[in-house]
Amino acid sequence: MTENGRLAEFEARIRRGEKIEPGDWMPEDYRRQLIRMISQHAHSEIMGMLPEGTWIARAPNLRRKMVLLAKVQDEAGHGQYLYHAAETLGATREEMIEALLSGKAKYSQVFNYPSLSWADMGVIGWFVDGAAILNQTMLARCSYGPYSRAMVRISAEESFHMKQGKEQVILLSQGTAAQVAMVQDAVNRWWWPSMMMFGPHDQESPNSPVLIKWAIKTRTNDELRQDFVNQIAPEVMELGLTLPDPDLHIEKATGNWIHGPIDWDEFWRVVRGDGPCNAERMAARRKAHDDGLWVRQALEAYARREAGVAAA
Ligand code: 3HC
């Protein structure tokens, strides 16, 4: 079959809603796009552990400590799941980690902001994991089998992450004046970075056309962002809290909450490494990699010995 014939058959499979599996023929650009997206998603899960990890030792009680520990541990598992999904496409773990540590690969810009109070743990859970759920339940319908199946498992755990966060924001919003002020401050700081998580506007999103064509993405950046605003905005206001968007209003004709302009200069500044915590986050990730060298060496030595024993 000619290359064009293979492509036509591949696209017919996509149109039929079939899942593409690792051993199937796929266009190189499909493979490249998936390695890009899945590896950066995995990086985001691991880097996402850092803003919350700093609060585990400062949790206000044992229950909150246990819940936060479970959430951060989940994120580590999500990262491993996703690195494995990317490896089914031929990417190696070493290449992906090197791309992150060298700064070549991206991770979600939202994790380059500081978590300044315990209320941030609630707002991150509600807003950041809430945004991730919208994105990841969409990706559960992705045409690439391993990514789609990983998303089904991960989305179930994200639901717990969002609920534990939302519960904390509700409690703090009904607490003392100091607690209300603390949670309102966290809402003000995390709202716009959470909105930016969905990526640039559709017309500024160079990857979206091919991702939509091959059903890797089945919703656009702006469609998911609109779902996010429609879901979160009324619930935040219901709690007597405000959102840092003076232009936010409901459009009667569609029922959509229309948000104000997003500061894309800030977005690209943070994506390009000049955010409040980029250097701190990357230093922590590089240190963790260096500290783990002995584990990797021990595993390699064990594998060599096992291979030697098997060969003997
Ligand atoms: N942070 C950093 N970079 C971003 C970004 C963000 N929030 N949004 C977009 N970008 C980058 C893209 O990676 C792309 O750069 P690249 O071509 O060098 O990779 C560039 O900006 C242009 O953006 P596009 O819209 O063209 O890129 P995509 O079509 O890939 O859309 C995306 C961006 C929506 C993030 C998409 O890649 C995606 O859905 N990825 C999978 C999900 C994911 O990675 N989520 C990150 C959060 S994970 C998380 O929240 C963990 C949870 O436990 C809290």
mmCIF file of C-alpha atoms and ligand atoms in Angstrom:
data_model
loop_
_atom_site.group_PDB
_atom_site.id
_atom_site.type_symbol
_atom_site.label_atom_id
_atom_site.label_comp_id
_atom_site.label_asym_id
_atom_site.label_seq_id
_atom_site.Cartn_x
_atom_site.Cartn_y
_atom_site.Cartn_z
ATOM 1 C CA MET A 1 0.000 0.000 0.000
ATOM 2 C CA THR A 2 1.344 3.461 -0.871
ATOM 3 C CA GLU A 3 2.017 6.033 1.845
ATOM 4 C CA ASN A 4 -1.087 7.919 0.688
ATOM 5 C CA GLY A 5 -3.111 4.736 0.874
ATOM 6 C CA ARG A 6 -1.919 4.074 4.409
ATOM 7 C CA LEU A 7 -2.765 7.658 5.426
ATOM 8 C CA ALA A 8 -6.247 7.376 3.885
ATOM 9 C CA GLU A 9 -6.872 4.116 5.782
ATOM 10 C CA PHE A 10 -5.515 5.643 9.009
ATOM 11 C CA GLU A 11 -7.835 8.647 8.688
ATOM 12 C CA ALA A 12 -10.785 6.378 7.882
ATOM 13 C CA ARG A 13 -10.048 4.502 11.131
ATOM 14 C CA ILE A 14 -10.000 7.817 13.021
ATOM 15 C CA ARG A 15 -13.339 8.782 11.460
ATOM 16 C CA ARG A 16 -14.797 5.425 12.511
ATOM 17 C CA GLY A 17 -13.735 6.209 16.096
ATOM 18 C CA GLU A 18 -11.270 3.329 16.241
ATOM 19 C CA LYS A 19 -8.391 3.387 18.733
ATOM 20 C CA ILE A 20 -4.897 3.476 17.268
ATOM 21 C CA GLU A 21 -2.626 1.047 19.138
ATOM 22 C CA PRO A 22 1.186 1.054 19.507
ATOM 23 C CA GLY A 23 1.869 -1.532 16.781
ATOM 24 C CA ASP A 24 -0.466 0.098 14.245
ATOM 25 C CA TRP A 25 0.704 2.188 11.290
ATOM 26 C CA MET A 26 0.509 5.912 12.089
ATOM 27 C CA PRO A 27 1.779 9.096 10.389
ATOM 28 C CA GLU A 28 5.082 10.276 11.886
ATOM 29 C CA ASP A 29 3.438 13.599 12.785
ATOM 30 C CA TYR A 30 0.767 11.743 14.785
ATOM 31 C CA ARG A 31 3.523 9.942 16.707
ATOM 32 C CA ARG A 32 5.516 13.155 17.187
ATOM 33 C CA GLN A 33 2.501 15.117 18.420
ATOM 34 C CA LEU A 34 1.559 12.398 20.903
ATOM 35 C CA ILE A 35 5.106 12.124 22.282
ATOM 36 C CA ARG A 36 5.160 15.922 22.666
ATOM 37 C CA MET A 37 1.786 16.109 24.411
ATOM 38 C CA ILE A 38 2.016 13.000 26.591
ATOM 39 C CA SER A 39 5.592 13.631 27.754
ATOM 40 C CA GLN A 40 4.773 17.259 28.646
ATOM 41 C CA HIS A 41 1.650 16.064 30.419
ATOM 42 C CA ALA A 42 3.813 13.627 32.411
ATOM 43 C CA HIS A 43 6.293 16.410 33.231
ATOM 44 C CA SER A 44 3.361 18.537 34.438
ATOM 45 C CA GLU A 45 2.158 15.820 36.797
ATOM 46 C CA ILE A 46 5.599 15.491 38.384
ATOM 47 C CA MET A 47 6.265 19.248 38.548
ATOM 48 C CA GLY A 48 2.718 19.681 39.928
ATOM 49 C CA MET A 49 3.819 17.818 43.063
ATOM 50 C CA LEU A 50 6.132 20.666 44.064
ATOM 51 C CA PRO A 51 3.733 23.525 44.971
ATOM 52 C CA GLU A 52 1.653 21.162 47.148
ATOM 53 C CA GLY A 53 4.554 19.095 48.500
ATOM 54 C CA THR A 54 5.860 22.122 50.418
ATOM 55 C CA TRP A 55 2.663 22.127 52.532
ATOM 56 C CA ILE A 56 2.547 18.445 53.564
ATOM 57 C CA ALA A 57 4.620 19.116 56.719
ATOM 58 C CA ARG A 58 2.501 22.186 57.490
ATOM 59 C CA ALA A 59 -0.976 20.681 57.171
ATOM 60 C CA PRO A 60 -3.328 21.980 59.899
ATOM 61 C CA ASN A 61 -4.299 18.475 61.082
ATOM 62 C CA LEU A 62 -3.683 14.785 60.470
ATOM 63 C CA ARG A 63 -6.695 14.353 58.150
ATOM 64 C CA ARG A 64 -5.590 17.221 55.880
ATOM 65 C CA LYS A 65 -2.027 15.883 55.927
ATOM 66 C CA MET A 66 -3.165 12.398 54.888
ATOM 67 C CA VAL A 67 -5.389 13.736 52.089
ATOM 68 C CA LEU A 68 -2.627 15.974 50.722
ATOM 69 C CA LEU A 69 -0.096 13.132 50.936
ATOM 70 C CA ALA A 70 -2.471 10.882 48.983
ATOM 71 C CA LYS A 71 -3.017 13.566 46.331
ATOM 72 C CA VAL A 72 0.678 14.318 45.820
ATOM 73 C CA GLN A 73 1.411 10.586 45.670
ATOM 74 C CA ASP A 74 -1.330 10.209 43.029
ATOM 75 C CA GLU A 75 0.347 12.872 40.882
ATOM 76 C CA ALA A 76 3.607 10.903 40.956
ATOM 77 C CA GLY A 77 1.712 7.846 39.767
ATOM 78 C CA HIS A 78 0.025 9.843 37.005
ATOM 79 C CA GLY A 79 3.426 10.956 35.807
ATOM 80 C CA GLN A 80 4.702 7.354 35.668
ATOM 81 C CA TYR A 81 1.537 6.239 33.850
ATOM 82 C CA LEU A 82 1.997 8.942 31.246
ATOM 83 C CA TYR A 83 5.733 8.353 30.743
ATOM 84 C CA HIS A 84 4.838 4.715 30.062
ATOM 85 C CA ALA A 85 2.167 5.804 27.562
ATOM 86 C CA ALA A 86 4.770 7.941 25.764
ATOM 87 C CA GLU A 87 7.233 5.008 25.765
ATOM 88 C CA THR A 88 4.717 2.952 23.736
ATOM 89 C CA LEU A 89 5.423 5.449 20.923
ATOM 90 C CA GLY A 90 9.172 4.848 21.009
ATOM 91 C CA ALA A 91 10.209 7.707 23.309
ATOM 92 C CA THR A 92 12.683 6.664 26.021
ATOM 93 C CA ARG A 93 12.425 7.763 29.649
ATOM 94 C CA GLU A 94 15.962 9.119 29.502
ATOM 95 C CA GLU A 95 15.188 11.296 26.440
ATOM 96 C CA MET A 96 12.014 12.677 28.023
ATOM 97 C CA ILE A 97 13.643 13.463 31.381
ATOM 98 C CA GLU A 98 16.633 15.040 29.630
ATOM 99 C CA ALA A 99 14.282 17.223 27.560
ATOM 100 C CA LEU A 100 12.640 18.442 30.780
ATOM 101 C CA LEU A 101 15.858 19.018 32.724
ATOM 102 C CA SER A 102 17.513 20.826 29.821
ATOM 103 C CA GLY A 103 14.523 23.186 29.527
ATOM 104 C CA LYS A 104 13.702 21.970 25.997
ATOM 105 C CA ALA A 105 10.393 20.397 27.077
ATOM 106 C CA LYS A 106 7.500 22.291 28.628
ATOM 107 C CA TYR A 107 5.293 21.567 31.595
ATOM 108 C CA SER A 108 2.093 23.347 32.621
ATOM 109 C CA GLN A 109 2.868 26.987 33.402
ATOM 110 C CA VAL A 110 0.446 26.900 36.350
ATOM 111 C CA PHE A 111 3.010 25.105 38.531
ATOM 112 C CA ASN A 112 5.400 28.057 38.391
ATOM 113 C CA TYR A 113 3.373 30.097 40.871
ATOM 114 C CA PRO A 114 4.035 30.074 44.647
ATOM 115 C CA SER A 115 1.672 28.352 47.089
ATOM 116 C CA LEU A 116 1.632 31.027 49.813
ATOM 117 C CA SER A 117 -0.941 29.763 52.321
ATOM 118 C CA TRP A 118 -2.806 26.616 53.305
ATOM 119 C CA ALA A 119 -5.832 27.973 51.393
ATOM 120 C CA ASP A 120 -3.775 27.475 48.220
ATOM 121 C CA MET A 121 -4.105 23.713 48.765
ATOM 122 C CA GLY A 122 -7.873 24.032 48.516
ATOM 123 C CA VAL A 123 -7.880 26.420 45.565
ATOM 124 C CA ILE A 124 -5.267 24.409 43.632
ATOM 125 C CA GLY A 125 -7.342 21.267 44.161
ATOM 126 C CA TRP A 126 -10.557 22.973 43.045
ATOM 127 C CA PHE A 127 -9.272 25.175 40.182
ATOM 128 C CA VAL A 128 -6.137 23.440 38.868
ATOM 129 C CA ASP A 129 -7.363 19.863 39.227
ATOM 130 C CA GLY A 130 -10.831 21.006 38.137
ATOM 131 C CA ALA A 131 -9.277 22.370 34.928
ATOM 132 C CA ALA A 132 -7.259 19.187 34.535
ATOM 133 C CA ILE A 133 -10.412 17.062 34.827
ATOM 134 C CA LEU A 134 -12.105 18.949 31.983
ATOM 135 C CA ASN A 135 -9.003 18.504 29.833
ATOM 136 C CA GLN A 136 -8.369 14.900 30.807
ATOM 137 C CA THR A 137 -11.957 13.639 30.455
ATOM 138 C CA MET A 138 -11.767 15.073 26.923
ATOM 139 C CA LEU A 139 -8.473 13.214 26.368
ATOM 140 C CA ALA A 140 -10.095 9.985 27.585
ATOM 141 C CA ARG A 141 -11.763 10.028 24.129
ATOM 142 C CA CYS A 142 -8.383 10.485 22.404
ATOM 143 C CA SER A 143 -7.788 8.306 19.320
ATOM 144 C CA TYR A 144 -4.535 6.865 20.734
ATOM 145 C CA GLY A 145 -5.441 3.824 22.867
ATOM 146 C CA PRO A 146 -2.781 3.949 25.612
ATOM 147 C CA TYR A 147 -3.318 7.701 26.244
ATOM 148 C CA SER A 148 -7.101 7.337 26.233
ATOM 149 C CA ARG A 149 -6.976 4.450 28.729
ATOM 150 C CA ALA A 150 -4.468 6.256 30.973
ATOM 151 C CA MET A 151 -6.846 9.229 31.073
ATOM 152 C CA VAL A 152 -9.781 7.092 32.233
ATOM 153 C CA ARG A 153 -7.773 5.933 35.262
ATOM 154 C CA ILE A 154 -6.251 9.347 35.988
ATOM 155 C CA SER A 155 -9.530 11.270 35.674
ATOM 156 C CA ALA A 156 -11.111 9.110 38.390
ATOM 157 C CA GLU A 157 -8.340 10.104 40.820
ATOM 158 C CA GLU A 158 -8.452 13.770 39.731
ATOM 159 C CA SER A 159 -12.091 13.810 40.801
ATOM 160 C CA PHE A 160 -10.994 13.106 44.400
ATOM 161 C CA HIS A 161 -8.340 15.839 44.059
ATOM 162 C CA MET A 162 -10.907 18.421 43.009
ATOM 163 C CA LYS A 163 -13.469 17.421 45.658
ATOM 164 C CA GLN A 164 -10.986 17.618 48.545
ATOM 165 C CA GLY A 165 -9.926 21.061 47.322
ATOM 166 C CA LYS A 166 -13.450 22.349 46.895
ATOM 167 C CA GLU A 167 -14.392 21.092 50.386
ATOM 168 C CA GLN A 168 -11.556 23.112 51.895
ATOM 169 C CA VAL A 169 -12.530 26.288 50.029
ATOM 170 C CA ILE A 170 -16.154 25.905 51.184
ATOM 171 C CA LEU A 171 -15.070 25.463 54.824
ATOM 172 C CA LEU A 172 -12.636 28.398 54.730
ATOM 173 C CA SER A 173 -15.207 30.627 53.019
ATOM 174 C CA GLN A 174 -17.530 29.982 55.980
ATOM 175 C CA GLY A 175 -14.783 30.401 58.583
ATOM 176 C CA THR A 176 -13.341 33.360 60.468
ATOM 177 C CA ALA A 177 -12.689 36.694 58.771
ATOM 178 C CA ALA A 178 -8.994 35.738 58.578
ATOM 179 C CA GLN A 179 -9.857 32.431 56.881
ATOM 180 C CA VAL A 180 -12.178 34.141 54.388
ATOM 181 C CA ALA A 181 -9.435 36.673 53.597
ATOM 182 C CA MET A 182 -6.883 33.860 53.187
ATOM 183 C CA VAL A 183 -9.047 31.870 50.751
ATOM 184 C CA GLN A 184 -10.074 34.989 48.790
ATOM 185 C CA ASP A 185 -6.384 35.867 48.393
ATOM 186 C CA ALA A 186 -5.698 32.342 47.071
ATOM 187 C CA VAL A 187 -8.643 32.589 44.639
ATOM 188 C CA ASN A 188 -7.284 35.920 43.375
ATOM 189 C CA ARG A 189 -3.821 34.430 42.761
ATOM 190 C CA TRP A 190 -4.834 31.130 41.117
ATOM 191 C CA TRP A 191 -7.779 32.148 38.926
ATOM 192 C CA TRP A 192 -5.908 33.499 35.899
ATOM 193 C CA PRO A 193 -3.070 30.903 35.946
ATOM 194 C CA SER A 194 -5.786 28.205 35.991
ATOM 195 C CA MET A 195 -7.528 29.846 33.021
ATOM 196 C CA MET A 196 -4.223 29.865 31.134
ATOM 197 C CA MET A 197 -3.755 26.098 31.679
ATOM 198 C CA PHE A 198 -6.012 25.398 28.681
ATOM 199 C CA GLY A 199 -3.458 26.998 26.348
ATOM 200 C CA PRO A 200 -3.619 29.912 23.919
ATOM 201 C CA HIS A 201 -6.845 30.955 22.214
ATOM 202 C CA ASP A 202 -7.809 28.576 19.418
ATOM 203 C CA GLN A 203 -6.712 30.904 16.654
ATOM 204 C CA GLU A 204 -3.284 31.162 18.365
ATOM 205 C CA SER A 205 -2.931 27.413 18.939
ATOM 206 C CA PRO A 206 -0.566 26.019 16.249
ATOM 207 C CA ASN A 207 -0.944 22.386 17.354
ATOM 208 C CA SER A 208 -4.732 22.290 17.632
ATOM 209 C CA PRO A 209 -5.663 21.847 13.932
ATOM 210 C CA VAL A 210 -3.775 18.575 13.473
ATOM 211 C CA LEU A 211 -4.702 17.372 16.973
ATOM 212 C CA ILE A 212 -8.401 17.913 16.212
ATOM 213 C CA LYS A 213 -8.058 16.411 12.681
ATOM 214 C CA TRP A 214 -6.646 13.172 14.114
ATOM 215 C CA ALA A 215 -8.942 13.192 17.194
ATOM 216 C CA ILE A 216 -6.120 13.493 19.712
ATOM 217 C CA LYS A 217 -8.005 16.512 21.048
ATOM 218 C CA THR A 218 -11.792 16.364 20.649
ATOM 219 C CA ARG A 219 -12.475 19.822 22.156
ATOM 220 C CA THR A 220 -10.549 23.051 21.589
ATOM 221 C CA ASN A 221 -8.630 25.108 24.179
ATOM 222 C CA ASP A 222 -11.338 27.805 24.265
ATOM 223 C CA GLU A 223 -14.214 25.322 24.449
ATOM 224 C CA LEU A 224 -12.681 23.691 27.526
ATOM 225 C CA ARG A 225 -11.872 27.088 29.055
ATOM 226 C CA GLN A 226 -15.510 28.131 28.579
ATOM 227 C CA ASP A 227 -16.693 24.936 30.303
ATOM 228 C CA PHE A 228 -14.316 25.759 33.168
ATOM 229 C CA VAL A 229 -15.612 29.321 33.654
ATOM 230 C CA ASN A 230 -19.242 28.202 33.385
ATOM 231 C CA GLN A 231 -18.626 25.515 36.031
ATOM 232 C CA ILE A 232 -16.491 27.392 38.549
ATOM 233 C CA ALA A 233 -17.603 31.056 38.389
ATOM 234 C CA PRO A 234 -21.161 30.626 39.754
ATOM 235 C CA GLU A 235 -19.948 28.231 42.478
ATOM 236 C CA VAL A 236 -17.271 30.655 43.690
ATOM 237 C CA MET A 237 -19.814 33.488 43.848
ATOM 238 C CA GLU A 238 -22.282 31.199 45.637
ATOM 239 C CA LEU A 239 -19.701 31.037 48.451
ATOM 240 C CA GLY A 240 -19.655 34.828 48.745
ATOM 241 C CA LEU A 241 -16.190 34.997 47.202
ATOM 242 C CA THR A 242 -15.260 37.101 44.172
ATOM 243 C CA LEU A 243 -13.158 36.414 41.062
ATOM 244 C CA PRO A 244 -10.394 38.843 39.984
ATOM 245 C CA ASP A 245 -12.110 39.601 36.672
ATOM 246 C CA PRO A 246 -14.111 42.883 36.609
ATOM 247 C CA ASP A 247 -15.322 42.062 33.086
ATOM 248 C CA LEU A 248 -16.837 38.690 34.049
ATOM 249 C CA HIS A 249 -20.554 38.619 33.213
ATOM 250 C CA ILE A 250 -23.202 36.178 32.081
ATOM 251 C CA GLU A 251 -24.312 36.322 28.458
ATOM 252 C CA LYS A 252 -28.104 35.903 28.552
ATOM 253 C CA ALA A 253 -28.371 34.575 24.986
ATOM 254 C CA THR A 254 -26.014 31.623 25.579
ATOM 255 C CA GLY A 255 -25.888 31.315 29.374
ATOM 256 C CA ASN A 256 -22.087 31.453 29.120
ATOM 257 C CA TRP A 257 -19.983 33.341 31.650
ATOM 258 C CA ILE A 258 -17.928 35.750 29.529
ATOM 259 C CA HIS A 259 -14.481 36.416 31.036
ATOM 260 C CA GLY A 260 -12.205 39.406 30.574
ATOM 261 C CA PRO A 261 -8.983 39.451 28.545
ATOM 262 C CA ILE A 262 -6.229 36.979 29.499
ATOM 263 C CA ASP A 263 -2.724 38.401 29.987
ATOM 264 C CA TRP A 264 -0.919 36.362 27.304
ATOM 265 C CA ASP A 265 2.293 38.305 27.898
ATOM 266 C CA GLU A 266 2.319 36.843 31.416
ATOM 267 C CA PHE A 267 1.462 33.390 30.026
ATOM 268 C CA TRP A 268 4.360 33.345 27.547
ATOM 269 C CA ARG A 269 6.741 34.919 30.085
ATOM 270 C CA VAL A 270 6.021 32.048 32.490
ATOM 271 C CA VAL A 271 6.071 29.388 29.734
ATOM 272 C CA ARG A 272 9.467 30.687 28.612
ATOM 273 C CA GLY A 273 10.905 30.314 32.114
ATOM 274 C CA ASP A 274 10.499 33.757 33.659
ATOM 275 C CA GLY A 275 7.659 33.037 36.075
ATOM 276 C CA PRO A 276 7.692 33.548 39.864
ATOM 277 C CA CYS A 277 8.925 30.001 40.629
ATOM 278 C CA ASN A 278 10.395 28.535 37.417
ATOM 279 C CA ALA A 279 13.986 28.559 38.677
ATOM 280 C CA GLU A 280 12.979 27.105 42.075
ATOM 281 C CA ARG A 281 10.874 24.351 40.483
ATOM 282 C CA MET A 282 13.558 23.351 37.974
ATOM 283 C CA ALA A 283 16.265 23.386 40.674
ATOM 284 C CA ALA A 284 14.122 21.075 42.826
ATOM 285 C CA ARG A 285 13.475 18.731 39.871
ATOM 286 C CA ARG A 286 17.187 18.641 38.922
ATOM 287 C CA LYS A 287 18.162 17.944 42.562
ATOM 288 C CA ALA A 288 15.635 15.092 42.775
ATOM 289 C CA HIS A 289 17.116 13.644 39.574
ATOM 290 C CA ASP A 290 20.658 13.904 40.902
ATOM 291 C CA ASP A 291 19.671 12.444 44.291
ATOM 292 C CA GLY A 292 18.057 9.492 42.496
ATOM 293 C CA LEU A 293 21.211 8.617 40.489
ATOM 294 C CA TRP A 294 22.213 5.846 42.934
ATOM 295 C CA VAL A 295 18.789 4.190 42.541
ATOM 296 C CA ARG A 296 19.096 4.183 38.740
ATOM 297 C CA GLN A 297 22.656 2.818 38.983
ATOM 298 C CA ALA A 298 21.548 0.062 41.372
ATOM 299 C CA LEU A 299 18.682 -0.936 39.049
ATOM 300 C CA GLU A 300 21.037 -1.003 36.035
ATOM 301 C CA ALA A 301 23.584 -3.114 37.955
ATOM 302 C CA TYR A 302 20.844 -5.499 39.051
ATOM 303 C CA ALA A 303 19.531 -5.779 35.471
ATOM 304 C CA ARG A 304 23.087 -6.473 34.178
ATOM 305 C CA ARG A 305 23.602 -9.167 36.819
ATOM 306 C CA GLU A 306 20.231 -10.770 36.032
ATOM 307 C CA ALA A 307 21.079 -10.673 32.319
ATOM 308 C CA GLY A 308 24.487 -12.204 33.076
ATOM 309 C CA VAL A 309 22.896 -14.939 35.157
ATOM 310 C CA ALA A 310 20.312 -15.605 32.435
ATOM 311 C CA ALA A 311 23.064 -15.784 29.757
ATOM 312 C CA ALA A 312 25.279 -18.121 31.833
HETATM 313 N N1 3HC B 1 1.694 25.606 30.024
HETATM 314 C C1 3HC B 1 2.828 25.472 29.309
HETATM 315 N N2 3HC B 1 2.861 25.409 27.945
HETATM 316 C C2 3HC B 1 1.676 25.466 27.310
HETATM 317 C C3 3HC B 1 0.453 25.590 27.976
HETATM 318 C C4 3HC B 1 0.490 25.663 29.413
HETATM 319 N N3 3HC B 1 -0.607 25.787 30.134
HETATM 320 N N4 3HC B 1 -0.544 25.613 27.064
HETATM 321 C C5 3HC B 1 0.049 25.516 25.855
HETATM 322 N N5 3HC B 1 1.381 25.435 26.003
HETATM 323 C C6 3HC B 1 2.361 25.323 24.935
HETATM 324 C C7 3HC B 1 2.150 24.063 24.125
HETATM 325 O O1 3HC B 1 2.833 22.961 24.709
HETATM 326 C C8 3HC B 1 2.734 24.486 22.770
HETATM 327 O O2 3HC B 1 4.151 24.423 22.826
HETATM 328 P P1 3HC B 1 4.936 23.177 22.150
HETATM 329 O O3 3HC B 1 4.421 23.079 20.730
HETATM 330 O O4 3HC B 1 6.383 23.568 22.241
HETATM 331 O O5 3HC B 1 4.586 21.972 22.994
HETATM 332 C C9 3HC B 1 2.393 25.965 22.686
HETATM 333 O O6 3HC B 1 2.147 26.396 24.029
HETATM 334 C C10 3HC B 1 1.181 26.266 21.821
HETATM 335 O O7 3HC B 1 0.050 25.707 22.462
HETATM 336 P P2 3HC B 1 -1.010 24.804 21.654
HETATM 337 O O8 3HC B 1 -2.352 25.205 22.091
HETATM 338 O O9 3HC B 1 -0.689 24.799 20.175
HETATM 339 O O10 3HC B 1 -0.615 23.375 22.246
HETATM 340 P P3 3HC B 1 -1.608 22.135 22.438
HETATM 341 O O11 3HC B 1 -2.545 22.057 21.295
HETATM 342 O O12 3HC B 1 -0.738 21.005 22.746
HETATM 343 O O13 3HC B 1 -2.505 22.560 23.722
HETATM 344 C C11 3HC B 1 -2.520 21.743 25.998
HETATM 345 C C12 3HC B 1 -1.895 22.730 24.982
HETATM 346 C C13 3HC B 1 -4.002 22.141 26.188
HETATM 347 C C14 3HC B 1 -1.776 21.833 27.313
HETATM 348 C C15 3HC B 1 -2.433 20.340 25.402
HETATM 349 O O14 3HC B 1 -1.081 20.063 25.105
HETATM 350 C C16 3HC B 1 -2.943 19.249 26.340
HETATM 351 O O15 3HC B 1 -4.128 19.053 26.472
HETATM 352 N N6 3HC B 1 -1.984 18.515 26.952
HETATM 353 C C17 3HC B 1 -2.331 17.340 27.771
HETATM 354 C C18 3HC B 1 -2.822 17.745 29.145
HETATM 355 C C19 3HC B 1 -1.742 18.479 29.923
HETATM 356 O O16 3HC B 1 -0.592 18.476 29.613
HETATM 357 N N7 3HC B 1 -2.164 19.138 30.981
HETATM 358 C C20 3HC B 1 -1.215 19.889 31.796
HETATM 359 C C21 3HC B 1 -1.698 19.953 33.195
HETATM 360 S S1 3HC B 1 -1.486 18.411 33.989
HETATM 361 C C22 3HC B 1 -2.229 18.670 35.431
HETATM 362 O O17 3HC B 1 -2.934 19.604 35.546
HETATM 363 C C23 3HC B 1 -1.958 17.708 36.540
HETATM 364 C C24 3HC B 1 -3.085 17.666 37.517
HETATM 365 O O18 3HC B 1 -2.857 16.599 38.375
HETATM 366 C C25 3HC B 1 -3.183 18.895 38.326
#
